[in-house]
Amino acid sequence: MKLVEILKPDFVHEDERGILSQITHTPYGQVNSAFTKKGAVRGRYHYHKTTQEIFYIITGEIKVSLSLDGVSEEHIFKTGDMFLVPEYVRHNFDFQEDTYLVSFYTSCVELPDGTMDIVSD
């Protein structure tokens, strides 16, 4: 199992007016946007049991640390990068620059019974 899967937007159109990126056309259960300041940390090595997350970096840079079953990886993602974190993969984000990103969840982390699909030990 890959700890992270590098993705690309469905399509990108660029002309004299600028750039239009269709990030995805597949429906998701939850979509968030976030702005995080340089030096901040998010995630604190949590994971999800039933939810996969896709992240698209609008602008900025983050160091993503991931682990599963004794395997660890670190990746640097920058403006325009897109990646997927599968279920059960612990992840932590260390923001190297002020960063705007969009996150897509395959299902809501808020479960029907009121609990959350967010596990941090």
Backbone as CSV, one residue per row, in Angstrom:
resi,resn,N_x,N_y,N_z,CA_x,CA_y,CA_z,C_x,C_y,C_z
1,MET,0.841,-1.189,0.000,0.000,0.000,0.000,0.878,1.241,0.000
2,LYS,0.566,2.175,-0.864,1.271,3.447,-0.893,0.803,4.312,0.278
3,LEU,1.719,5.035,0.887,1.341,5.947,1.964,0.735,7.221,1.405
4,VAL,1.125,7.597,0.197,0.558,8.776,-0.448,0.537,8.499,-1.946
5,GLU,-0.498,8.957,-2.607,-0.607,8.822,-4.056,-0.603,10.217,-4.668
6,ILE,0.345,10.462,-5.553,0.438,11.754,-6.224,-0.630,11.789,-7.320
7,LEU,-1.422,12.850,-7.354,-2.511,12.997,-8.314,-2.292,14.230,-9.170
8,LYS,-3.104,14.356,-10.195,-3.131,15.553,-11.035,-4.582,16.001,-11.160
9,PRO,-4.820,17.295,-11.320,-6.191,17.752,-11.583,-6.743,17.081,-12.838
10,ASP,-8.073,17.019,-12.943,-8.704,16.423,-14.123,-8.240,17.103,-15.398
11,PHE,-8.180,18.420,-15.394,-7.596,19.147,-16.515,-7.186,20.536,-16.063
12,VAL,-6.269,21.126,-16.818,-5.807,22.487,-16.563,-5.836,23.222,-17.901
13,HIS,-6.458,24.395,-17.901,-6.499,25.235,-19.098,-5.818,26.554,-18.773
14,GLU,-4.836,26.902,-19.584,-4.110,28.152,-19.372,-4.132,28.966,-20.652
15,ASP,-4.463,30.255,-20.524,-4.386,31.176,-21.647,-4.012,32.554,-21.119
16,GLU,-4.148,33.563,-21.931,-3.726,34.913,-21.536,-4.480,35.458,-20.328
17,ARG,-5.637,34.891,-20.005,-6.423,35.356,-18.851,-5.944,34.774,-17.534
18,GLY,-5.267,33.613,-17.614,-4.820,32.954,-16.393,-4.947,31.443,-16.510
19,ILE,-5.207,30.789,-15.380,-5.257,29.328,-15.323,-6.570,28.889,-14.673
20,LEU,-7.227,27.902,-15.283,-8.416,27.260,-14.722,-8.069,25.796,-14.492
21,SER,-8.198,25.324,-13.252,-7.920,23.922,-12.926,-9.200,23.257,-12.455
22,GLN,-9.596,22.179,-13.135,-10.684,21.345,-12.621,-10.028,20.309,-11.732
23,ILE,-10.150,20.495,-10.438,-9.465,19.623,-9.495,-10.049,18.218,-9.571
24,THR,-11.360,18.110,-9.550,-12.022,16.810,-9.649,-13.471,17.017,-10.045
25,HIS,-14.062,16.028,-10.664,-15.486,16.070,-10.980,-16.239,14.963,-10.249
26,THR,-15.525,14.210,-9.430,-16.126,13.137,-8.655,-16.689,13.708,-7.356
27,PRO,-17.894,13.295,-6.982,-18.482,13.836,-5.742,-17.748,13.349,-4.487
28,TYR,-17.712,14.214,-3.527,-17.097,13.907,-2.236,-18.083,14.221,-1.123
29,GLY,-17.882,13.577,0.035,-18.769,13.776,1.166,-18.503,15.054,1.930
30,GLN,-17.311,15.618,1.756,-16.944,16.822,2.485,-15.818,17.503,1.720
31,VAL,-15.887,18.830,1.605,-14.828,19.613,0.971,-14.515,20.782,1.900
32,ASN,-13.239,20.967,2.211,-12.807,22.066,3.075,-11.756,22.905,2.363
33,SER,-11.693,24.171,2.697,-10.567,25.008,2.296,-9.909,25.486,3.583
34,ALA,-8.610,25.699,3.508,-7.895,26.124,4.719,-6.766,27.065,4.352
35,PHE,-6.539,28.033,5.205,-5.344,28.870,5.154,-4.574,28.586,6.431
36,THR,-3.282,28.311,6.304,-2.449,28.036,7.463,-1.161,28.833,7.347
37,LYS,-0.763,29.428,8.467,0.440,30.270,8.498,1.714,29.433,8.558
38,LYS,2.767,29.978,7.963,4.094,29.362,7.999,4.469,29.024,9.443
39,GLY,5.021,27.820,9.637,5.469,27.392,10.959,4.429,26.631,11.752
40,ALA,3.168,26.683,11.324,2.110,25.961,12.033,2.154,24.474,11.678
41,VAL,1.568,23.673,12.547,1.461,22.232,12.336,-0.013,21.868,12.427
42,ARG,-0.474,21.032,11.504,-1.837,20.495,11.544,-1.768,18.980,11.387
43,GLY,-2.750,18.322,11.945,-2.868,16.876,11.789,-2.427,16.105,13.007
44,ARG,-1.273,16.417,13.521,-0.721,15.749,14.704,-0.788,14.225,14.592
45,TYR,-0.406,13.709,13.427,-0.326,12.264,13.178,-1.630,11.528,13.469
46,HIS,-2.712,12.042,12.924,-4.001,11.354,13.034,-4.227,10.503,11.786
47,TYR,-5.279,9.680,11.830,-5.679,8.915,10.656,-7.194,8.749,10.666
48,HIS,-7.713,8.245,9.552,-9.146,8.011,9.393,-9.363,6.541,9.056
49,LYS,-10.396,5.935,9.631,-10.689,4.524,9.365,-11.476,4.320,8.078
50,THR,-12.341,5.277,7.728,-13.223,5.072,6.574,-13.092,6.157,5.512
51,THR,-12.275,7.145,5.746,-12.197,8.301,4.860,-10.824,8.410,4.216
52,GLN,-10.805,8.625,2.889,-9.590,8.998,2.191,-9.635,10.509,1.996
53,GLU,-8.464,11.149,2.007,-8.401,12.597,1.826,-7.556,12.930,0.611
54,ILE,-8.045,13.859,-0.190,-7.271,14.411,-1.292,-6.995,15.867,-0.949
55,PHE,-5.758,16.291,-1.163,-5.356,17.668,-0.893,-4.841,18.301,-2.179
56,TYR,-5.248,19.556,-2.422,-4.771,20.338,-3.561,-4.205,21.634,-2.999
57,ILE,-2.915,21.883,-3.255,-2.244,23.070,-2.726,-2.480,24.229,-3.691
58,ILE,-3.273,25.196,-3.265,-3.535,26.373,-4.099,-2.289,27.241,-4.165
59,THR,-1.712,27.515,-3.015,-0.457,28.255,-2.957,0.225,27.925,-1.637
60,GLY,1.542,27.848,-1.662,2.283,27.578,-0.436,3.123,26.324,-0.538
61,GLU,3.566,25.856,0.629,4.420,24.671,0.706,4.233,24.003,2.059
62,ILE,4.096,22.666,2.034,3.968,21.904,3.275,4.864,20.671,3.228
63,LYS,5.363,20.306,4.398,6.055,19.022,4.550,5.028,18.071,5.167
64,VAL,4.784,16.965,4.489,3.807,15.985,4.946,4.568,14.754,5.425
65,SER,4.331,14.370,6.679,4.926,13.164,7.254,3.824,12.120,7.366
66,LEU,4.128,10.897,6.902,3.134,9.828,6.875,3.736,8.559,7.454
67,SER,2.882,7.711,8.045,3.365,6.425,8.535,2.230,5.414,8.580
68,LEU,2.622,4.151,8.372,1.694,3.022,8.446,2.508,1.755,8.631
69,ASP,2.181,0.989,9.658,2.799,-0.320,9.885,4.320,-0.274,9.853
70,GLY,4.911,0.715,10.506,6.358,0.809,10.615,7.058,1.436,9.415
71,VAL,6.301,1.794,8.381,6.868,2.466,7.218,6.569,3.955,7.334
72,SER,7.589,4.788,7.155,7.422,6.244,7.248,7.941,6.911,5.984
73,GLU,7.288,8.025,5.607,7.706,8.818,4.462,7.511,10.288,4.785
74,GLU,8.309,11.130,4.128,8.104,12.577,4.160,8.119,13.084,2.734
75,HIS,7.215,14.024,2.448,7.121,14.619,1.120,6.958,16.120,1.280
76,ILE,7.503,16.872,0.347,7.262,18.310,0.265,6.294,18.539,-0.890
77,PHE,5.187,19.219,-0.606,4.204,19.558,-1.633,4.117,21.073,-1.739
78,LYS,4.031,21.540,-2.999,4.038,22.971,-3.278,2.831,23.360,-4.124
79,THR,2.729,24.638,-4.409,1.658,25.193,-5.229,1.373,24.306,-6.443
80,GLY,0.096,23.925,-6.596,-0.331,23.114,-7.728,-0.238,21.619,-7.521
81,ASP,0.405,21.170,-6.450,0.503,19.734,-6.179,-0.811,19.205,-5.624
82,MET,-1.050,17.923,-5.880,-2.286,17.267,-5.445,-1.928,15.845,-5.025
83,PHE,-2.469,15.383,-3.895,-2.122,14.051,-3.409,-3.263,13.467,-2.576
84,LEU,-3.257,12.137,-2.465,-4.274,11.396,-1.728,-3.631,10.668,-0.561
85,VAL,-4.264,10.742,0.609,-3.844,9.989,1.786,-4.913,8.925,2.047
86,PRO,-4.560,7.621,1.924,-5.532,6.545,2.141,-5.930,6.389,3.615
87,GLU,-6.951,5.566,3.832,-7.385,5.241,5.180,-6.217,4.639,5.976
88,TYR,-6.234,4.845,7.270,-5.301,4.274,8.238,-3.881,4.831,8.155
89,VAL,-3.576,5.691,7.190,-2.235,6.270,7.109,-2.186,7.500,8.013
90,ARG,-1.322,7.450,9.020,-1.146,8.595,9.916,-0.478,9.716,9.130
91,HIS,-0.953,10.948,9.358,-0.373,12.069,8.627,-0.306,13.310,9.493
92,ASN,0.699,14.127,9.163,0.990,15.347,9.897,1.498,16.367,8.894
93,PHE,1.031,17.613,8.996,1.429,18.670,8.069,2.214,19.741,8.807
94,ASP,3.408,20.039,8.310,4.263,21.092,8.841,4.368,22.146,7.735
95,PHE,3.802,23.318,7.964,3.667,24.334,6.927,4.958,25.141,6.801
96,GLN,5.589,25.023,5.629,6.855,25.670,5.335,6.672,27.116,4.876
97,GLU,5.477,27.426,4.361,5.104,28.769,3.914,3.642,28.998,4.276
98,ASP,3.203,30.246,4.266,1.764,30.503,4.338,1.118,29.705,3.204
99,THR,0.071,28.957,3.503,-0.470,28.007,2.528,-1.991,28.048,2.491
100,TYR,-2.529,28.085,1.275,-3.950,27.863,1.023,-4.084,26.490,0.383
101,LEU,-5.003,25.677,0.891,-5.240,24.371,0.289,-6.722,24.032,0.343
102,VAL,-7.096,23.070,-0.493,-8.450,22.520,-0.497,-8.318,21.038,-0.191
103,SER,-9.185,20.524,0.687,-9.178,19.100,1.003,-10.541,18.504,0.681
104,PHE,-10.498,17.309,0.095,-11.695,16.574,-0.297,-11.708,15.262,0.470
105,TYR,-12.811,14.931,1.068,-12.948,13.705,1.849,-13.935,12.784,1.138
106,THR,-13.580,11.491,1.020,-14.474,10.555,0.338,-15.786,10.383,1.083
107,SER,-15.776,10.651,2.379,-16.996,10.677,3.185,-16.762,11.660,4.330
108,CYS,-17.827,12.119,4.925,-17.704,13.094,6.014,-16.989,12.468,7.207
109,VAL,-16.155,13.255,7.860,-15.513,12.761,9.078,-16.474,12.791,10.259
110,GLU,-17.550,13.583,10.149,-18.591,13.567,11.167,-19.552,12.431,10.824
111,LEU,-19.560,11.382,11.639,-20.370,10.196,11.369,-21.811,10.395,11.839
112,PRO,-22.755,9.636,11.262,-24.179,9.792,11.608,-24.481,9.658,13.103
113,ASP,-23.671,8.873,13.822,-23.921,8.679,15.256,-23.320,9.790,16.119
114,GLY,-22.718,10.807,15.472,-22.150,11.926,16.210,-20.677,11.784,16.527
115,THR,-20.102,10.616,16.279,-18.667,10.436,16.494,-17.911,10.944,15.273
116,MET,-16.600,10.964,15.409,-15.749,11.464,14.320,-14.838,10.348,13.825
117,ASP,-14.614,10.299,12.510,-13.657,9.377,11.927,-12.283,10.044,11.913
118,ILE,-11.822,10.375,13.104,-10.502,10.956,13.304,-9.894,10.229,14.494
119,VAL,-8.786,9.539,14.259,-8.133,8.760,15.318,-6.748,9.343,15.556
120,SER,-6.489,9.749,16.782,-5.141,10.191,17.166,-4.839,9.586,18.532
121,ASP,-3.729,8.904,18.590,-3.360,8.224,19.846,-2.480,9.084,20.704
